[in-house]
Amino acid sequence: MDEDFEELEPVELPIDGVLDLHTFQPREVGTLIPDYLAACREKGIFDVRIIHGKGQGILQRRVHAILGRLPEVAAFRLADGSGGGWGATLVRLKQEEG
């Protein structure tokens, strides 16, 4: 069973400014979020929506803790009702100086 798991190819995510964490394990978000935000910045996407779901708020708090440590994040807040409410976080990225 473990051999099958090791043979799986990495999943390529579309870099479109929306990151849905429902298909990821909580332990993966620590590297996934910074990598995804860096890819967004490279593509000129500076407004990102991270969908973490509502649940008990554990993943939301983890996402917010990660965002709070990233220097490329200008601001973040929970989405309004039409954008997922407290099940999603809106992120504004700093534009690269150049």
Coordinates of N, CA and C in Angstrom, one line a residue:
M1 N 0.8 -1.2 0.0 CA 0.0 0.0 0.0 C 0.9 1.3 0.0
D2 N 1.9 1.3 0.8 CA 2.8 2.5 0.9 C 3.5 2.7 -0.4
E3 N 3.8 1.6 -1.1 CA 4.5 1.7 -2.4 C 3.7 2.4 -3.4
D4 N 2.4 2.1 -3.4 CA 1.5 2.8 -4.3 C 1.4 4.3 -4.0
F5 N 1.5 4.7 -2.8 CA 1.4 6.1 -2.4 C 2.7 6.8 -2.9
E6 N 3.8 6.2 -2.8 CA 5.1 6.8 -3.2 C 5.1 7.0 -4.7
E7 N 4.3 6.3 -5.5 CA 4.4 6.4 -6.9 C 3.4 7.5 -7.5
L8 N 2.6 8.1 -6.6 CA 1.7 9.1 -7.0 C 2.5 10.4 -7.5
E9 N 2.0 10.9 -8.6 CA 2.6 12.2 -9.1 C 2.1 13.4 -8.3
P10 N 2.9 14.4 -8.2 CA 2.4 15.6 -7.5 C 1.2 16.2 -8.3
V11 N 0.3 16.8 -7.5 CA -0.9 17.4 -8.2 C -0.5 18.9 -8.5
E12 N -0.8 19.2 -9.8 CA -0.5 20.6 -10.2 C -1.7 21.4 -10.0
L13 N -1.6 22.5 -9.2 CA -2.7 23.4 -8.9 C -2.8 24.5 -9.9
P14 N -4.0 24.9 -10.3 CA -4.1 26.1 -11.2 C -3.8 27.3 -10.3
I15 N -3.0 28.2 -10.8 CA -2.6 29.4 -10.1 C -3.6 30.5 -10.6
D16 N -4.7 30.6 -10.0 CA -5.8 31.5 -10.4 C -6.3 32.4 -9.3
G17 N -5.6 32.4 -8.2 CA -6.0 33.3 -7.1 C -7.0 32.7 -6.1
V18 N -7.4 31.4 -6.3 CA -8.3 30.7 -5.4 C -7.6 29.4 -5.0
L19 N -7.4 29.3 -3.7 CA -6.7 28.1 -3.1 C -7.8 27.4 -2.2
D20 N -8.2 26.2 -2.6 CA -9.2 25.4 -1.9 C -8.4 24.4 -1.1
L21 N -8.5 24.5 0.2 CA -7.7 23.6 1.0 C -8.4 22.3 1.4
H22 N -9.6 22.1 0.9 CA -10.4 20.9 1.3 C -9.8 19.6 0.9
T23 N -9.0 19.6 -0.1 CA -8.4 18.3 -0.6 C -7.0 18.1 0.0
F24 N -6.5 18.9 0.9 CA -5.2 18.8 1.5 C -5.3 18.5 3.0
Q25 N -4.2 17.8 3.4 CA -4.1 17.5 4.8 C -3.6 18.7 5.6
P26 N -4.1 18.9 6.8 CA -3.7 20.1 7.6 C -2.1 20.3 7.7
R27 N -1.4 19.1 7.7 CA 0.1 19.2 7.8 C 0.7 19.8 6.5
E28 N -0.1 19.8 5.4 CA 0.5 20.3 4.2 C 0.4 21.8 4.0
V29 N -0.5 22.4 4.7 CA -0.7 23.9 4.5 C 0.4 24.8 4.8
G30 N 1.3 24.3 5.7 CA 2.4 25.1 6.1 C 3.4 25.4 5.0
T31 N 3.5 24.5 4.1 CA 4.4 24.8 2.9 C 3.5 25.2 1.7
L32 N 2.3 24.6 1.6 CA 1.4 24.9 0.5 C 1.1 26.4 0.3
I33 N 0.7 27.0 1.4 CA 0.2 28.4 1.4 C 1.4 29.3 0.9
P34 N 2.5 29.3 1.5 CA 3.6 30.2 1.0 C 4.0 29.9 -0.4
D35 N 4.0 28.7 -0.8 CA 4.4 28.3 -2.2 C 3.3 28.9 -3.2
Y36 N 2.0 28.7 -2.8 CA 0.9 29.1 -3.7 C 0.9 30.7 -3.8
L37 N 1.1 31.3 -2.7 CA 1.2 32.8 -2.7 C 2.3 33.3 -3.5
A38 N 3.5 32.7 -3.5 CA 4.6 33.1 -4.3 C 4.3 32.9 -5.8
A39 N 3.7 31.8 -6.1 CA 3.3 31.5 -7.5 C 2.3 32.6 -8.0
C40 N 1.4 33.0 -7.1 CA 0.4 34.0 -7.5 C 1.1 35.3 -7.8
R41 N 2.1 35.7 -6.9 CA 2.8 37.0 -7.1 C 3.6 36.9 -8.4
E42 N 4.2 35.8 -8.7 CA 4.9 35.6 -10.0 C 4.0 35.9 -11.2
K43 N 2.7 35.5 -11.1 CA 1.8 35.7 -12.2 C 1.0 37.0 -12.1
G44 N 1.4 37.9 -11.2 CA 0.8 39.2 -11.0 C -0.6 39.1 -10.4
I45 N -0.9 38.1 -9.6 CA -2.1 38.0 -8.9 C -1.8 38.4 -7.4
F46 N -2.5 39.5 -7.0 CA -2.2 40.1 -5.7 C -3.4 40.0 -4.7
D47 N -4.5 39.5 -5.2 CA -5.7 39.3 -4.4 C -6.0 37.8 -4.4
V48 N -6.0 37.1 -3.3 CA -6.1 35.7 -3.3 C -7.2 35.3 -2.3
R49 N -8.0 34.3 -2.6 CA -9.0 33.8 -1.7 C -8.6 32.3 -1.3
I50 N -8.4 32.1 0.0 CA -8.1 30.8 0.5 C -9.3 30.2 1.2
I51 N -9.8 29.1 0.7 CA -11.0 28.4 1.2 C -10.5 27.4 2.2
H52 N -10.8 27.6 3.4 CA -10.4 26.6 4.5 C -11.6 25.9 5.1
G53 N -12.8 26.4 4.8 CA -14.0 25.8 5.4 C -14.3 26.3 6.7
K54 N -15.5 26.1 7.2 CA -15.9 26.6 8.5 C -15.6 25.7 9.6
G55 N -16.1 24.5 9.6 CA -15.7 23.5 10.7 C -15.7 24.1 12.1
Q56 N -14.6 23.7 12.8 CA -14.4 24.2 14.1 C -13.5 25.4 14.2
G57 N -13.0 25.8 13.0 CA -12.1 26.9 13.0 C -10.6 26.7 13.2
I58 N -10.3 25.4 13.3 CA -8.9 25.0 13.5 C -8.0 25.3 12.3
L59 N -8.5 24.9 11.1 CA -7.7 25.2 9.9 C -7.7 26.7 9.6
Q60 N -8.8 27.4 9.9 CA -8.8 28.9 9.7 C -7.7 29.5 10.6
R61 N -7.6 29.1 11.8 CA -6.6 29.7 12.7 C -5.2 29.4 12.2
R62 N -5.0 28.2 11.7 CA -3.7 27.8 11.2 C -3.3 28.7 10.0
V63 N -4.3 28.8 9.1 CA -4.1 29.7 7.9 C -3.7 31.1 8.3
H64 N -4.5 31.6 9.3 CA -4.2 33.0 9.7 C -2.9 33.1 10.4
A65 N -2.5 32.1 11.1 CA -1.1 32.2 11.8 C 0.0 32.2 10.7
I66 N -0.2 31.4 9.7 CA 0.8 31.3 8.6 C 0.8 32.6 7.9
L67 N -0.3 33.2 7.5 CA -0.4 34.5 6.8 C 0.2 35.6 7.6
G68 N 0.0 35.6 8.9 CA 0.6 36.6 9.8 C 2.1 36.6 9.8
R69 N 2.7 35.5 9.5 CA 4.2 35.4 9.5 C 4.9 35.7 8.1
L70 N 4.1 35.8 7.1 CA 4.6 36.0 5.7 C 4.8 37.4 5.4
P71 N 6.0 37.9 5.1 CA 6.3 39.3 4.8 C 5.6 39.8 3.5
E72 N 5.3 38.8 2.6 CA 4.7 39.2 1.3 C 3.2 39.5 1.5
V73 N 2.6 39.2 2.6 CA 1.2 39.5 2.9 C 1.0 40.9 3.4
A74 N 0.2 41.7 2.6 CA 0.0 43.1 3.1 C -1.2 43.1 4.1
A75 N -2.2 42.2 3.9 CA -3.4 42.2 4.8 C -4.2 40.9 4.5
F76 N -5.0 40.5 5.4 CA -5.9 39.4 5.2 C -7.1 39.6 6.1
R77 N -8.2 39.0 5.7 CA -9.5 39.1 6.5 C -10.4 38.0 6.1
L78 N -11.4 37.7 6.9 CA -12.4 36.8 6.5 C -13.2 37.3 5.4
A79 N -13.7 36.5 4.5 CA -14.5 36.9 3.4 C -15.9 37.4 3.9
D80 N -16.6 38.1 3.1 CA -18.0 38.5 3.4 C -18.9 37.3 3.0
G81 N -20.2 37.5 3.3 CA -21.1 36.4 3.0 C -21.1 35.9 1.6
S82 N -20.9 36.7 0.6 CA -20.9 36.3 -0.8 C -19.6 35.6 -1.2
G83 N -18.6 35.8 -0.4 CA -17.3 35.2 -0.7 C -16.9 34.0 0.1
G84 N -17.9 33.5 0.9 CA -17.6 32.3 1.7 C -17.7 32.5 3.2
G85 N -17.9 33.8 3.6 CA -18.0 34.1 5.0 C -16.8 33.6 5.7
W86 N -17.0 33.1 6.9 CA -15.8 32.7 7.8 C -15.2 31.4 7.3
G87 N -15.7 30.9 6.2 CA -15.1 29.7 5.6 C -14.0 30.0 4.6
A88 N -13.7 31.3 4.4 CA -12.7 31.7 3.4 C -12.0 32.9 3.9
T89 N -10.8 33.1 3.5 CA -10.0 34.2 3.9 C -9.5 34.9 2.6
L90 N -9.6 36.2 2.6 CA -9.2 37.0 1.5 C -7.8 37.6 1.9
V91 N -6.9 37.5 0.9 CA -5.5 37.9 1.2 C -5.1 38.9 0.2
R92 N -4.5 40.0 0.6 CA -3.9 41.0 -0.3 C -2.4 40.9 -0.2
L93 N -1.7 40.6 -1.3 CA -0.3 40.4 -1.3 C 0.4 41.8 -1.7
K94 N 1.6 41.9 -1.2 CA 2.4 43.1 -1.5 C 2.9 42.9 -3.0
Q95 N 2.9 44.0 -3.7 CA 3.4 44.0 -5.1 C 4.9 44.1 -4.9
E96 N 5.6 43.4 -5.8 CA 7.1 43.4 -5.7 C 7.6 44.8 -6.1
E97 N 8.5 45.3 -5.4 CA 9.2 46.5 -5.7 C 10.0 46.3 -6.9
G98 N 10.0 47.2 -7.9 CA 10.9 47.0 -9.0 C 11.1 48.2 -9.8

